[in-house]
Each structure stands twice: as C-alpha cells, then as structure tokens.
Short mmCIF file of C-alpha atoms in Angstrom, two decimals:
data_model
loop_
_atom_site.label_atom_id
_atom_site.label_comp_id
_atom_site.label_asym_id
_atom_site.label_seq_id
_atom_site.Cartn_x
_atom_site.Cartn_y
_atom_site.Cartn_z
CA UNK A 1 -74.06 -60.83 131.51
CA UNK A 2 -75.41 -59.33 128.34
CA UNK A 3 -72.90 -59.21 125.47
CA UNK A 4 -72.45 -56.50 123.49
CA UNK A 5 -74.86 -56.94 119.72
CA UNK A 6 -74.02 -54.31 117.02
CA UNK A 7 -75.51 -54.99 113.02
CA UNK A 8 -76.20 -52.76 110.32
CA UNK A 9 -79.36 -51.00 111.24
CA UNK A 10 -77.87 -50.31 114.78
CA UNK A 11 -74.94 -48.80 112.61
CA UNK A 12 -77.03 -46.70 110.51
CA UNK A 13 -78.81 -45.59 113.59
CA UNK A 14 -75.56 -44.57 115.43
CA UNK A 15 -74.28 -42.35 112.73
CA UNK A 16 -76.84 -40.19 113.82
CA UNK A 17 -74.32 -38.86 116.09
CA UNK A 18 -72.17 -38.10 113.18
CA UNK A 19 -74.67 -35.25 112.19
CA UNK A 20 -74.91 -34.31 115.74
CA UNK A 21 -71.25 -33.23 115.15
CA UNK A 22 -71.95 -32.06 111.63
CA UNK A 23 -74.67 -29.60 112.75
CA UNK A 24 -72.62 -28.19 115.57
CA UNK A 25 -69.90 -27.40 112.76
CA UNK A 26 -72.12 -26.01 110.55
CA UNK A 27 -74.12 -23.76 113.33
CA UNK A 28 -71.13 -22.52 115.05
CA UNK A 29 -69.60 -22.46 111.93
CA UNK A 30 -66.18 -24.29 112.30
CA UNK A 31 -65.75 -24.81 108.79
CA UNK A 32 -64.92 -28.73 109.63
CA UNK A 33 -67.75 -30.25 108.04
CA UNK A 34 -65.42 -31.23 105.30
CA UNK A 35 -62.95 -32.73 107.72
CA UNK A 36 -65.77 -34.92 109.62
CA UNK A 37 -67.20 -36.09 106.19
CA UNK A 38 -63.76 -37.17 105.12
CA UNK A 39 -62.61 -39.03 108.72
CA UNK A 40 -65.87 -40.74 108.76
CA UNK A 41 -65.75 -42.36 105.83
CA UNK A 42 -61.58 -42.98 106.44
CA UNK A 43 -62.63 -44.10 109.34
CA UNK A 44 -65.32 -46.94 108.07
CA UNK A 45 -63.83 -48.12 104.97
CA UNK A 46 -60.13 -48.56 107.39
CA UNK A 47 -62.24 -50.19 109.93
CA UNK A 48 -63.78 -52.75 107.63
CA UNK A 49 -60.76 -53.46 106.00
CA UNK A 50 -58.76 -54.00 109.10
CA UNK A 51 -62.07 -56.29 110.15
CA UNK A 52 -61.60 -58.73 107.21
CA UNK A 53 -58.18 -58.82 107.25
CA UNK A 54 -57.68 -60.10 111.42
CA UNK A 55 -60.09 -62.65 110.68
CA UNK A 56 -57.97 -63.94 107.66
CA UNK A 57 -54.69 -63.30 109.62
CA UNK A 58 -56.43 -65.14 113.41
CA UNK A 59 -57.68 -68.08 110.97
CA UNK A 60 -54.28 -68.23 109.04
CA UNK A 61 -52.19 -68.46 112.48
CA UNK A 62 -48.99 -67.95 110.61
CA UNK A 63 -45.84 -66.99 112.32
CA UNK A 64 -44.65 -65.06 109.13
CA UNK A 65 -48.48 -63.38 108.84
CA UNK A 66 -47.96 -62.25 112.62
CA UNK A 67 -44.90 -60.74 112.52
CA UNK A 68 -45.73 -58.84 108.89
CA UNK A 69 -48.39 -57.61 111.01
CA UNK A 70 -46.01 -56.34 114.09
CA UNK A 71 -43.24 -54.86 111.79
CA UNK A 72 -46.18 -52.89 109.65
CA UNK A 73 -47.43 -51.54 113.18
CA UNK A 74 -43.58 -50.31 113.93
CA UNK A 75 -43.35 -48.62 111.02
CA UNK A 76 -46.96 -46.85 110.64
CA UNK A 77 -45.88 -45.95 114.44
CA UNK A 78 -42.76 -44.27 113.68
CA UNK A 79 -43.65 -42.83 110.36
CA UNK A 80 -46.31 -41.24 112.83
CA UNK A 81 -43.73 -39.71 115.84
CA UNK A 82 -41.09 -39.09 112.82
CA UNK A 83 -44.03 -36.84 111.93
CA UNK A 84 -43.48 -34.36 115.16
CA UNK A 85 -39.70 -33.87 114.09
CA UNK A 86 -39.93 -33.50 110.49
CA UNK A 87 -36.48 -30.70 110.29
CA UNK A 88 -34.67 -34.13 112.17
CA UNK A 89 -32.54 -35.88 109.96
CA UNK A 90 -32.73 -39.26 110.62
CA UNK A 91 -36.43 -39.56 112.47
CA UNK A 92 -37.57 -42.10 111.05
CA UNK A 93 -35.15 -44.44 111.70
CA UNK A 94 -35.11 -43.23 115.21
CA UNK A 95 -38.25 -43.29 115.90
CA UNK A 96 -38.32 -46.89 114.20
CA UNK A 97 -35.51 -48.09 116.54
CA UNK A 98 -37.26 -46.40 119.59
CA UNK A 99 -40.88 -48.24 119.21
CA UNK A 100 -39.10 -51.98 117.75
CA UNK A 101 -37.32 -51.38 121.02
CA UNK A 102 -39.50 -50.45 123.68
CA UNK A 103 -42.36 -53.21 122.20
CA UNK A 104 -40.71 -55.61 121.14
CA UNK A 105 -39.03 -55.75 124.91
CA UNK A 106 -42.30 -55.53 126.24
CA UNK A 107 -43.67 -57.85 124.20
CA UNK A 108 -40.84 -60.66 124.67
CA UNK A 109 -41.38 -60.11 128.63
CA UNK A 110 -45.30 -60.66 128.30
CA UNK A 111 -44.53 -63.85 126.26
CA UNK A 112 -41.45 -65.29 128.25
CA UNK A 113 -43.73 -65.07 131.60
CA UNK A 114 -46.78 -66.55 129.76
CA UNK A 115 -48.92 -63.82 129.64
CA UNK A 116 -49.19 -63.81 126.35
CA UNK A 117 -49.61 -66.37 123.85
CA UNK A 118 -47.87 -66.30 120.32
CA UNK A 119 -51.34 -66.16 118.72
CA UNK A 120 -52.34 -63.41 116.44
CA UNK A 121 -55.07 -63.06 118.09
CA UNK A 122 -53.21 -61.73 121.42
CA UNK A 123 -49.86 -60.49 119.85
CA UNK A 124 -51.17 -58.02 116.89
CA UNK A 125 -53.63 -56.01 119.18
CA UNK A 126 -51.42 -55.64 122.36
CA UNK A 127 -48.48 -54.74 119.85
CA UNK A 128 -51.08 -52.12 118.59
CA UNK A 129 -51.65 -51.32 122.29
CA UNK A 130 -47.88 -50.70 122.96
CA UNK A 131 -46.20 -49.46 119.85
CA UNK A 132 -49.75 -46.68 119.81
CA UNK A 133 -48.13 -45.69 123.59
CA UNK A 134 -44.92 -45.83 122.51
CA UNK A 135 -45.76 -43.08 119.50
CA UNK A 136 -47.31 -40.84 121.58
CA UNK A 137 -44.92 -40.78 124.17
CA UNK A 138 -41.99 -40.66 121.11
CA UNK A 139 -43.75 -37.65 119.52
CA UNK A 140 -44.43 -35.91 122.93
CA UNK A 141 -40.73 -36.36 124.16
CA UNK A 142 -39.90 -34.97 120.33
CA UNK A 143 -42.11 -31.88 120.57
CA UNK A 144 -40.82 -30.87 124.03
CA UNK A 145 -36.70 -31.56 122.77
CA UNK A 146 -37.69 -29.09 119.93
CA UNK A 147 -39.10 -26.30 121.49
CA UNK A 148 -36.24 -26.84 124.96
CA UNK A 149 -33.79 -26.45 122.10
CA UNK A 150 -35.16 -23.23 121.21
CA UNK A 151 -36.08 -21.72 124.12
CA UNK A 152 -33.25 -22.73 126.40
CA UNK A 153 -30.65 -22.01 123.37
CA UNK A 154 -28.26 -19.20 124.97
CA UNK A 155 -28.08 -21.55 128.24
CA UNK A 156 -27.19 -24.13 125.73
CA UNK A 157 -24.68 -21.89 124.40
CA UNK A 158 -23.21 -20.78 127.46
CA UNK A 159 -22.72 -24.40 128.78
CA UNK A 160 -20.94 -24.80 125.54
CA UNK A 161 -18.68 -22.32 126.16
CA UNK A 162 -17.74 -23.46 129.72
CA UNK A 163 -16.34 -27.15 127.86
CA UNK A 164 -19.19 -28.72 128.75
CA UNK A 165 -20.31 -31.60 126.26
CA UNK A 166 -23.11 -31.81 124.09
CA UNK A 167 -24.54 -34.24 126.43
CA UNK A 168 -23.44 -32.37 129.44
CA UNK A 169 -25.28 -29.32 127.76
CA UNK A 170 -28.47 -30.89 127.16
CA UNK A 171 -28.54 -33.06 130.24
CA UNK A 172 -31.46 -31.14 131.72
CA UNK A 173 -33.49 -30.72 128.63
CA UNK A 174 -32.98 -34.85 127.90
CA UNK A 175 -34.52 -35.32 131.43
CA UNK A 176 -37.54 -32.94 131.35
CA UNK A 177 -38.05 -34.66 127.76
CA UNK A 178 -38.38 -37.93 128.68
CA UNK A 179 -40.26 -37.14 131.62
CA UNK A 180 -43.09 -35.30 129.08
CA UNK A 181 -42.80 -38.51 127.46
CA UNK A 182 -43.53 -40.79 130.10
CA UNK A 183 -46.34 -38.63 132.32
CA UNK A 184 -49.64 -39.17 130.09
CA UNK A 185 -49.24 -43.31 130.76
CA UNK A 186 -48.27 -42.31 134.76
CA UNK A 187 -51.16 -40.00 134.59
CA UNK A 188 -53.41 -42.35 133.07
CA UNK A 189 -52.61 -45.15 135.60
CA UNK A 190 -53.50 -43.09 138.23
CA UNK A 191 -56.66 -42.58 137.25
CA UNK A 192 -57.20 -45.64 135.75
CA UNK A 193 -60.33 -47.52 136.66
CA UNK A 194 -61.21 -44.24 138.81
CA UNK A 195 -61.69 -42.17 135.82
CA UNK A 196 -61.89 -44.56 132.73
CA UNK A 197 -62.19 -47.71 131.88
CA UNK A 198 -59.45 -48.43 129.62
CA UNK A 199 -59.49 -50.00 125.97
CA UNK A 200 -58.71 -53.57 127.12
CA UNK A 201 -60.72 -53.92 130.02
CA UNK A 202 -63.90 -52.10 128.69
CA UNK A 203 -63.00 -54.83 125.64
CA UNK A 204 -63.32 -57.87 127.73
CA UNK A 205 -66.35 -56.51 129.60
CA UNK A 206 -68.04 -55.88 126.72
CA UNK A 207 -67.28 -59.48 125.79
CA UNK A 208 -68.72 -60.53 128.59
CA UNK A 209 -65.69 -61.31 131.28
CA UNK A 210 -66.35 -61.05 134.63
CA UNK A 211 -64.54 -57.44 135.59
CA UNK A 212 -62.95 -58.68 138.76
CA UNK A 213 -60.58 -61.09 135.57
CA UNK A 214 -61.01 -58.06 133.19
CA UNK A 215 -58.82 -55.41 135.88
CA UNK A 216 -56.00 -58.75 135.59
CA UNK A 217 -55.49 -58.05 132.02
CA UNK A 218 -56.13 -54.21 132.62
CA UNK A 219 -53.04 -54.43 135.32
CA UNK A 220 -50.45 -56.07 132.93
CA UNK A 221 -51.57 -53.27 129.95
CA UNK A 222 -50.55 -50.58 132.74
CA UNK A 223 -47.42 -52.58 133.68
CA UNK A 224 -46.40 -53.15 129.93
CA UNK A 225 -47.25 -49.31 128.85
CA UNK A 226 -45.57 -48.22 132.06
CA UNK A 227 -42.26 -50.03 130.35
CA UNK A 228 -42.81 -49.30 126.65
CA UNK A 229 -43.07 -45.16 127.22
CA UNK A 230 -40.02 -45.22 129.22
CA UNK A 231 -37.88 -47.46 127.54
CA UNK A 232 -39.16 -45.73 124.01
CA UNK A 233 -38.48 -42.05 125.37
CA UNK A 234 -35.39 -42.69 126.53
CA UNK A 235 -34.19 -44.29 123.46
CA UNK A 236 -35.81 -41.66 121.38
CA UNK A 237 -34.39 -38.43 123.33
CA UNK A 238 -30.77 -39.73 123.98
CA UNK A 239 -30.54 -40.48 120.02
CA UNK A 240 -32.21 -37.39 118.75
CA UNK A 241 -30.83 -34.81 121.53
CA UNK A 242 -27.64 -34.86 119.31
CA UNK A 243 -29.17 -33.94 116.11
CA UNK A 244 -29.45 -30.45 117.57
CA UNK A 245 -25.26 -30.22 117.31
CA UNK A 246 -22.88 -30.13 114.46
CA UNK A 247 -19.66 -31.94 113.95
CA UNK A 248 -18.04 -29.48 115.99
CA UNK A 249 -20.22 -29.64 118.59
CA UNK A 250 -21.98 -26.22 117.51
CA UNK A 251 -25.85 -26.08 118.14
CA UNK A 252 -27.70 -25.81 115.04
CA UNK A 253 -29.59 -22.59 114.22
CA UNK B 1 4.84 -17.62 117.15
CA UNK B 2 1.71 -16.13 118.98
CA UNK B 3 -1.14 -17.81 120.69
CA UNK B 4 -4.03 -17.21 118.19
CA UNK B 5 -3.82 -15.97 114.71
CA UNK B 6 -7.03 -15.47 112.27
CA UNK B 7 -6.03 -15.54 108.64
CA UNK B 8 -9.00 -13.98 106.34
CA UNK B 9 -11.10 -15.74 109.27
CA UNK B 10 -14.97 -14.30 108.08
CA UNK B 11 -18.59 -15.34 108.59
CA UNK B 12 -21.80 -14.80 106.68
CA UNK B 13 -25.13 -15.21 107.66
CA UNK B 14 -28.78 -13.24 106.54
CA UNK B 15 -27.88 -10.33 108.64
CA UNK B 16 -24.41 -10.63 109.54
CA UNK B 17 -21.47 -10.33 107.46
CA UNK B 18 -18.12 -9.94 108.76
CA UNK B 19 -14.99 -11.01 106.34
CA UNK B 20 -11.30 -10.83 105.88
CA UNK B 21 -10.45 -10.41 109.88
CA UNK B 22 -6.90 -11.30 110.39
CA UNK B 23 -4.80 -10.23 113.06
CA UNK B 24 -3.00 -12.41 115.93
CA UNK B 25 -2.91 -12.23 120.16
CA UNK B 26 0.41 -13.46 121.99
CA UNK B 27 0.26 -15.27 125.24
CA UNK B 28 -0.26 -12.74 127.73
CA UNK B 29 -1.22 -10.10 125.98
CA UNK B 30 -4.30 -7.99 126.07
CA UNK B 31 -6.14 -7.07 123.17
CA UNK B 32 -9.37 -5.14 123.00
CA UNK B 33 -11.99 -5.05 119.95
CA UNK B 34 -14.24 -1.63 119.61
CA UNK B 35 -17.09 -0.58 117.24
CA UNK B 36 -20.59 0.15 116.50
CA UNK B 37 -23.33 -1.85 117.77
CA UNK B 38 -23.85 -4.26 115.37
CA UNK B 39 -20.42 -4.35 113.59
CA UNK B 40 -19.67 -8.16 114.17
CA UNK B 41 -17.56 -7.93 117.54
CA UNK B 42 -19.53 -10.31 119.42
CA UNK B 43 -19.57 -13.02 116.44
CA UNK B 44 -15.97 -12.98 115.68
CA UNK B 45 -15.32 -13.67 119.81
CA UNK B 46 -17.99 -16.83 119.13
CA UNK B 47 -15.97 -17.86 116.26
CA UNK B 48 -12.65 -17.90 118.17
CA UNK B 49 -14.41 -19.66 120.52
CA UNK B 50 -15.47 -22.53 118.25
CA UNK B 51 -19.28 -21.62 118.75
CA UNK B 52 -19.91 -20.72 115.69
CA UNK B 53 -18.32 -21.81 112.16
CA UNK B 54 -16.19 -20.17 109.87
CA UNK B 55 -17.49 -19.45 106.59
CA UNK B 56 -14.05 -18.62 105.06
CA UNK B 57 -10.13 -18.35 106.35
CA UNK B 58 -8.69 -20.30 109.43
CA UNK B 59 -8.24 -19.69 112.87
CA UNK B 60 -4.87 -20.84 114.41
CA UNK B 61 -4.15 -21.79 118.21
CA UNK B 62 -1.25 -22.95 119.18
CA UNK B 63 0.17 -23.35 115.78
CA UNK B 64 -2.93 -25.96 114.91
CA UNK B 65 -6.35 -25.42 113.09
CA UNK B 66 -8.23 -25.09 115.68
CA UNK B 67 -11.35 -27.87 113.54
CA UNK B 68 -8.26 -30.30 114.62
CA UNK B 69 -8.63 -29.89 118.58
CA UNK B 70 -11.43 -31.61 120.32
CA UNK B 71 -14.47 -28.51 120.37
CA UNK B 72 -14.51 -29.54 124.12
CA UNK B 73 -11.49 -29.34 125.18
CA UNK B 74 -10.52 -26.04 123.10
CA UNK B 75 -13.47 -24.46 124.73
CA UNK B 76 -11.90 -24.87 128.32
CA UNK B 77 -8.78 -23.48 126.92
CA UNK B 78 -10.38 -20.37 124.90
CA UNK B 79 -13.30 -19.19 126.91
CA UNK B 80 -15.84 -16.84 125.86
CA UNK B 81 -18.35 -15.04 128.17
CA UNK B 82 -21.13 -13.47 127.50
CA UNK B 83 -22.35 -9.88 128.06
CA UNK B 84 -25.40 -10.86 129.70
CA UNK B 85 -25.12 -14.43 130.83
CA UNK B 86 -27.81 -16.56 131.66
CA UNK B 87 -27.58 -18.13 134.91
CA UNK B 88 -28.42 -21.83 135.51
CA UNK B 89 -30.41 -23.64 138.15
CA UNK B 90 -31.39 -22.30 141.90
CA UNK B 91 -28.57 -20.64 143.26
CA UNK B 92 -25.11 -18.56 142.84
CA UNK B 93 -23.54 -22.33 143.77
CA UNK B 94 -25.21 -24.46 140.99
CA UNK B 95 -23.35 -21.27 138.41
CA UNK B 96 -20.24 -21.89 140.07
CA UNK B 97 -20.05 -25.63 140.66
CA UNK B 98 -20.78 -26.12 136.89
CA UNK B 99 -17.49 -25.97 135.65
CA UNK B 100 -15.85 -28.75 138.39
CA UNK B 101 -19.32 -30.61 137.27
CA UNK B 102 -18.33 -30.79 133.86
CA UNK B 103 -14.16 -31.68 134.11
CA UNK B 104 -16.15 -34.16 137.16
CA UNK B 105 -13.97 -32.51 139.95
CA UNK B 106 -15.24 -31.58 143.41
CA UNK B 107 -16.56 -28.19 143.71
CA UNK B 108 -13.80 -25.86 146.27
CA UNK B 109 -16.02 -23.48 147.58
CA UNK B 110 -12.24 -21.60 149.14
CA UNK B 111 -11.43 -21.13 145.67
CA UNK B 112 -15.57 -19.84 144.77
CA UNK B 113 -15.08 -17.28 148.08
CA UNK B 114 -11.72 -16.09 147.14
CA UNK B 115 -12.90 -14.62 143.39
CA UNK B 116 -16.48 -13.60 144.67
CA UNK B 117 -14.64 -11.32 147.15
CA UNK B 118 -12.38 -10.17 144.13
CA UNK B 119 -15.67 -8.79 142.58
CA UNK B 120 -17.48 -7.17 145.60
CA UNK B 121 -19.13 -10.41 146.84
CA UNK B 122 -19.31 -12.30 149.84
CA UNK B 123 -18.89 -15.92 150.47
CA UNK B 124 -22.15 -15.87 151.54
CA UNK B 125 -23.27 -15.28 148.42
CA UNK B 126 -22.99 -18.65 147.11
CA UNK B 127 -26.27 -19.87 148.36
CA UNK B 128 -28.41 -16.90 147.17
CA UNK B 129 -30.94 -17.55 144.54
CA UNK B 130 -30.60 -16.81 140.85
CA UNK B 131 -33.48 -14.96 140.56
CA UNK B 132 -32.68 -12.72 143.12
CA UNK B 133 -29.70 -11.19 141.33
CA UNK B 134 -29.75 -7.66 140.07
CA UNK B 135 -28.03 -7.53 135.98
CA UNK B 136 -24.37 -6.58 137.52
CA UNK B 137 -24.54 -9.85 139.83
CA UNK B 138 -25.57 -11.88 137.28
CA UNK B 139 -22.77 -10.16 135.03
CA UNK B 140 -19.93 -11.13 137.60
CA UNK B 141 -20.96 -14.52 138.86
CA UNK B 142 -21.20 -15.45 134.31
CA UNK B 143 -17.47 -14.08 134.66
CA UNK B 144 -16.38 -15.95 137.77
CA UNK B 145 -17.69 -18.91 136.01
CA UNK B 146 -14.90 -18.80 133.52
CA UNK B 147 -12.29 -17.76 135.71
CA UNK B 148 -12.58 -20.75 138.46
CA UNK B 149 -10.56 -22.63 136.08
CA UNK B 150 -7.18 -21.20 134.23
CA UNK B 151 -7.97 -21.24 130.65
CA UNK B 152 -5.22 -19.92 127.92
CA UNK B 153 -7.33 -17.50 126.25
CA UNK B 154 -10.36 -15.32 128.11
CA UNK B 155 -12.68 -13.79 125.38
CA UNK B 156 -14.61 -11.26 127.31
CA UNK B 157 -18.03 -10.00 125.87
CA UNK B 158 -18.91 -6.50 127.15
CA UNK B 159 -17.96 -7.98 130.82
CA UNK B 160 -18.73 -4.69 132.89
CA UNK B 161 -21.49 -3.05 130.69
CA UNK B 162 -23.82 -3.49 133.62
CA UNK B 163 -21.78 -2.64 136.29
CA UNK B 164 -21.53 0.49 138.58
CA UNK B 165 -17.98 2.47 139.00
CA UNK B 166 -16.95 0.28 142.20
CA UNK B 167 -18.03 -2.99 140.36
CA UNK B 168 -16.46 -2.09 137.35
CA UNK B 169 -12.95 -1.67 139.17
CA UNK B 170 -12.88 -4.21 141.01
CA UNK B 171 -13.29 -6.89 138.12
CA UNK B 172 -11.14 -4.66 136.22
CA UNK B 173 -8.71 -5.61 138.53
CA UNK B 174 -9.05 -8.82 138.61
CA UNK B 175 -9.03 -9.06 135.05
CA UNK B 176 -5.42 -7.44 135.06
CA UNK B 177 -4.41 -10.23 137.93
CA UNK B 178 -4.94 -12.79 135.65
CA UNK B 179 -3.35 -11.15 132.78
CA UNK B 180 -0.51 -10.22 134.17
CA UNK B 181 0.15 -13.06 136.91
CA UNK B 182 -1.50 -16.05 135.31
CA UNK B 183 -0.19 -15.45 131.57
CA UNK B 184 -4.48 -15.47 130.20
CA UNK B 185 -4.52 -13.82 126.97
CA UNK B 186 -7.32 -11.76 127.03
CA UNK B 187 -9.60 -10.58 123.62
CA UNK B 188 -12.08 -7.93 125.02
CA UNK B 189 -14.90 -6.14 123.71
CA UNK B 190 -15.93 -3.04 125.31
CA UNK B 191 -17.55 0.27 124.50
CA UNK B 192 -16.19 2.10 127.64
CA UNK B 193 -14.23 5.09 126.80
CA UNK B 194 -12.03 4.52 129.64
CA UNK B 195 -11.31 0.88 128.51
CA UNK B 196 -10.34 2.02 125.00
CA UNK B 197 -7.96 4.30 126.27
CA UNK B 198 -6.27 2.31 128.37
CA UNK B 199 -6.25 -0.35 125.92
CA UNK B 200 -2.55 -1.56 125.39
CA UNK B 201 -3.55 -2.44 121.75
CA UNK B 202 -7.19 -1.50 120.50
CA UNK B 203 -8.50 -3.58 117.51
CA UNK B 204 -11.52 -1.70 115.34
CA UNK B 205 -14.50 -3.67 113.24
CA UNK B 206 -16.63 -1.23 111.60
CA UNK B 207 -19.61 -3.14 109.36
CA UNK B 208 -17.25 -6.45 109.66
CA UNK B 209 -14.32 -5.28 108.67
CA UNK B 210 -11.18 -4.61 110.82
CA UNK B 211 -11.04 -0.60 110.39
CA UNK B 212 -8.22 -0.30 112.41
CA UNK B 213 -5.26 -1.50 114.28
CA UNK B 214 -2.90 0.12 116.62
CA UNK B 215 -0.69 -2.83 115.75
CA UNK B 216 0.44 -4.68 112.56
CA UNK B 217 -2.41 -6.81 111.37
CA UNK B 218 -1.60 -10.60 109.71
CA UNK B 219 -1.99 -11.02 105.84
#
C-alpha cells in the first residue's frame, strides 16, 4: 500500500488551490479575499507550530506535558462554545465543566478498557477528537436554548404562572436542546463510511493500515463521540437553562 | 387585614412606566381594573403575580412580602391568566393535565368535564387538537387551566375579550361561582362596558397611575 509523501514543492504546488478560491472571490466578487489571505497564512504558521511542538511533546512522553496539553484543549474548547452564549453569565465555566466532563469520561473509559494507551501520541489527538465534538455539540445545544428562550417566551411565561418551576417550564426546550446537540454525531454515524471517511480512519489509511483494522479504530471514535455529545449537552443545557431566570424565578428579558 | 395590599408598588421599563399604585383586595372580594390600552393594567396583574419585578414599593399577601414566599408556590396561590393564552402541546388534555403535572398529581378528567361544560364545552372536547381551536376556545380552556385548582387570588387578563354573548355568560358565571362559593379573590381587567358597570368596586390606571377608585385607596 502506497503511503501518503507530501514535501515542500508538493506544498507550493497545492496552494494552487488557494487561488482557485481567491479568483472565485474576486470574480464573483465576495469581498473575502482578505479573509482567505489571512486564514491561510493562520492556518500554516498554526499548523507548523502545532507540528514542532507534538514531536517535542511524543519524544518528551511526560505525564505533566500530556495533561498541559489536554487541559489547554478544554479550555480553547470552551472559550470556543462560551463564544455562542456570550449575554450568559457564567459560559465559560460552563462550557469548561461540560467538555472536562464529557472527555475526560470518555477518555478514562477508552483507557480503563485498553483502548487507549497513556501516550501522547494517542491521548492529545483523540482528546482533540472529543473535546472538538463536544464544542460543537455545546455551542449547537447553546444556540438552540437561546433562540427557544425567545421564541417560546409567553409559553414560558404562562407555565410560570400556572406554579410550574423553572425546570418544569423549560423541560421541553432542555430536551429539544440537547437533542440539536447530539444529532450532527447521530447523523454523522449514520452515514459514516457510506458517505465519508472520517478523520481517523482516512488517517490510518493514509498511513498505510489495512482499512478492514482502520473501521476498528473508526468504530470506537463513533462510540466515544456518541458519549462525549451527549454527556456534554446534557451537562451544558441543564446548567445554562437556568441562566434564563432570576432569583425569583422571573425569565429574563 | 385584607388579602393583598400594594404600597407605592410601581415599575419602569423603556416604554412602560407605571408608579405609586397602592390600593388593597380582601378575600372574596372582586375588584376590577379599567383604562386605556396601554395604561399599565396588564403589567401591574404580572407584578402581583410575581412575573415581573417591582421597581419601587412592596406588595403584601397575607400580611408577608410577597419576595419572602417561594415564587412557585405564590404563583399557585395568586394566578394570573392571560388574555390570549398560548396553548401547549397536541390537545385540549395536555392544557388541562398541566397543572396536576406540575403539583405531580393524577390528572381527573370528572373534574376537566365538569368546568368545560361550565364554559360551553363538552367532555369530548378534551381530546381535540390545539390547533383546531377558534381564539374564544383557546381563551376558555387558558382560563380552565387556572381554575382546575383553587388558588386564593385569580388575576384575570381581559378573560372574555374574544368571546361571543353566550360564551361570555357562561364564564361570567362561573367566574361569580368561584367568587362567591369558593372565597377566590378576583383582580380583573376588562374593557366591557357591561363589566364596568357591574363592577362591585372599579379600580382606574390612566398612563400608570391609579386615576380613580370607587373605594378608599392605601397610602
């Protein structure tokens, strides 16, 4: 099986795809040439940076280098789904609480049953795998308990006023949340494989593992992400759905 | 000492501005609040109710703040319903099982029947859809859903605005019923002409302040 060779002239050659997308935003005149220019470069100098600094960290194989690594990849994730909620006090620490949560349970399960090895190697990149899920799904379930909150408000109100609790009152709009959360990774694995190859299993192809091994690891990402969305949805919709109330249980304008 | 009593209650937002309400509503007794579209009548029902919050004065129930009962538990005892309530889930049921839902008590479909006949509707009605209801349906089964349980205080929103003649009576009647026979205070908005003149004491906010009282006011 041919493995996958990329050096610099390949590289230069490739970013000929970059103008591709340059001259469609400057014909159709998008006015994102700026924006591509910028990302591009972002992109690159982030990329080689993160390069050099795995193959320090993988060479180091410190504990203390590994988990620096993890907790940095919480935070940039919830600074990122805090982002989605930025009128709700106290989102960053949710969100924080929500992705340490959801991966770090997923991530003691994968290394309790030997699937994982405490390597850098295998830890930082599926915690990047996880905690990435985990932020989308925090930031979907986030967008979709905003705009409930709006839109549903007078039913809101009038549960209120019936004596129903906060949580009684929101009950539906937690659900549906978490839900939003949860159905890209549900979507994805049912097309996964049919429709894409994923990240990790186009990864180990690449590297030249046999596919019939590669769908083993590609089964355990689906089980793990499976966990991470819902345990990090639910964590972040049942702590932020009372944000939306006051003291005395009066919903916010 | 009476049931409720505002003292200076008031509240101030961008567009609304109502201050220095005080007057006071005795178990059993049945006040109604009139005025201009607009005047605050609807906000100071949703501060009695604990919906909203005060911006100045206090509200008394019971002879207690009411900031030192438990939001949830005043609510079920000083009810407000809206004018045009918004009905929840699939059917008149889901409306009216709500309330035994939320005190976790078995929905009595008997006790359902008995006030949807009170207001013109069948029993039957129970498992029609929600968003097959005309705007005087919805009207009475929002009502019913504050009257399956006794509460101490009924604020009533503009209860029969879309109503026709026959409607109107008949929750007018029931209204009395549980006025008279239960002991429910009742604080009522309305715009009917009828309504204010049978009003046994008529309260008037004009631009958010009381105008007028056929009664003495507090402070």
């Amino acid at each position: 099986m041919s493995q996958l060779s990329v050096n610099a002239a390949s590289l230069i050659f490739s970013f000929s795809l970059v103008l591709v997308a340059l001259a469609i935003a400057y014909k159709e005149r998008l006015g994102l040439e700026k924006d591509i220019i910028y990302s591009v470069i972002r992109a690159v100098i982030q990329l080689i940076i993160v390069g050099f600094l795995l193959k320090y960290i993988f060479n180091a194989n410190q504990m203390i280098l590994t988990l620096s690594c993890v907790l940095i990849i919480y935070f940039n994730a919830a600074w990122n789904a805090a982002g989605r909620m930025k009128n709700l006090p106290g989102a960053l620490l949710l969100s924080f609480l929500a992705i340490f949560s959801s991966t770090t349970l997923t991530l003691c399960l994968l290394l309790t049953t030997g699937s994982l090895r405490f390597i850098p190697s295998q830890v930082i990149p599926i915690t990047g795998m996880i905690a990435s899920n985990s932020m989308i799904a925090i930031g979907l379930s986030y967008r979709h308990l905003s705009a409930s909150f709006r839109d549903q408000r007078q039913q809101i109100l009038e549960k209120l006023a019936l004596g129903a609790t906060i949580r009684q009152a929101s009950h539906l709009i937690i659900r549906a949340s978490i839900k939003t959360g949860m159905s890209p990774t549900i979507d994805s694995a049912k097309t996964v494989g049919i429709v894409s190859l994923p990240g990790m299993m186009s990864g180990l192809i690449f590297a030249g593992v046999d596919p019939v091994r590669a769908i083993g690891y590609q089964i355990m990402v689906t089980f793990m992400l499976l966990s991470a969305t819902s345990i990090a949805s639910m964590i972040a919709c049942y702590f932020a759905y009372n944000k939306f109330f006051t003291k005395q249980k009066q919903l916010r304008e | 000492m009476p049931l409720l009593t505002l003292n200076d209650a008031g509240f101030s937002r961008k567009d609304i501005d109502l201050s220095h309400i005080s007057f006071s509503v005795d178990k059993g007794e049945h006040v109604t609040i009139t005025g201009p579209s607009g005047s605050g009548k609807s906000t100071l029902l949703k501060l009695v109710a604990g919906l909203i919050p005060l911006s100045s004065g206090e509200i008394i129930f019971q002879e207690k703040n009411i900031h030192t009962y438990d939001p949830i538990n005043y609510r079920k005892e000083v009810s407000y319903c809206y004018q045009n309530p918004v009905l929840f889930g699939e059917t008149v049921r889901d409306n009216l099982a709500f309330p035994y839902q939320i005190r976790k008590e078995s929905f009595n479909p008997s006790h359902a029947a008995r006030l949807l006949e009170a207001v013109g509707l069948n029993s039957g009605f129970l498992d029609t859809l929600v968003k097959n209801l005309s705007g005087g349906e919805k009207q009475r089964i929002g009502l019913l859903r504050h009257l399956l349980f006794t509460p101490k205080i009924l604020l009533l929103d503009e209860i029969t605005s879309a109503l026709d003649n026959q409607s109107r009576t008949l929750v007018r009647k029931l209204v009395t019923d549980i006025n008279l026979n239960q002991g429910v205070a009742i604080l009522e908005v309305t715009h009917n002409d009828q309504e204010i003149a049978n009003a046994s004491r008529l309260i008037t906010i004009s631009h958010g302040r009381m105008a007028g009282s056929n009664e003495p006011i507090i402070g």
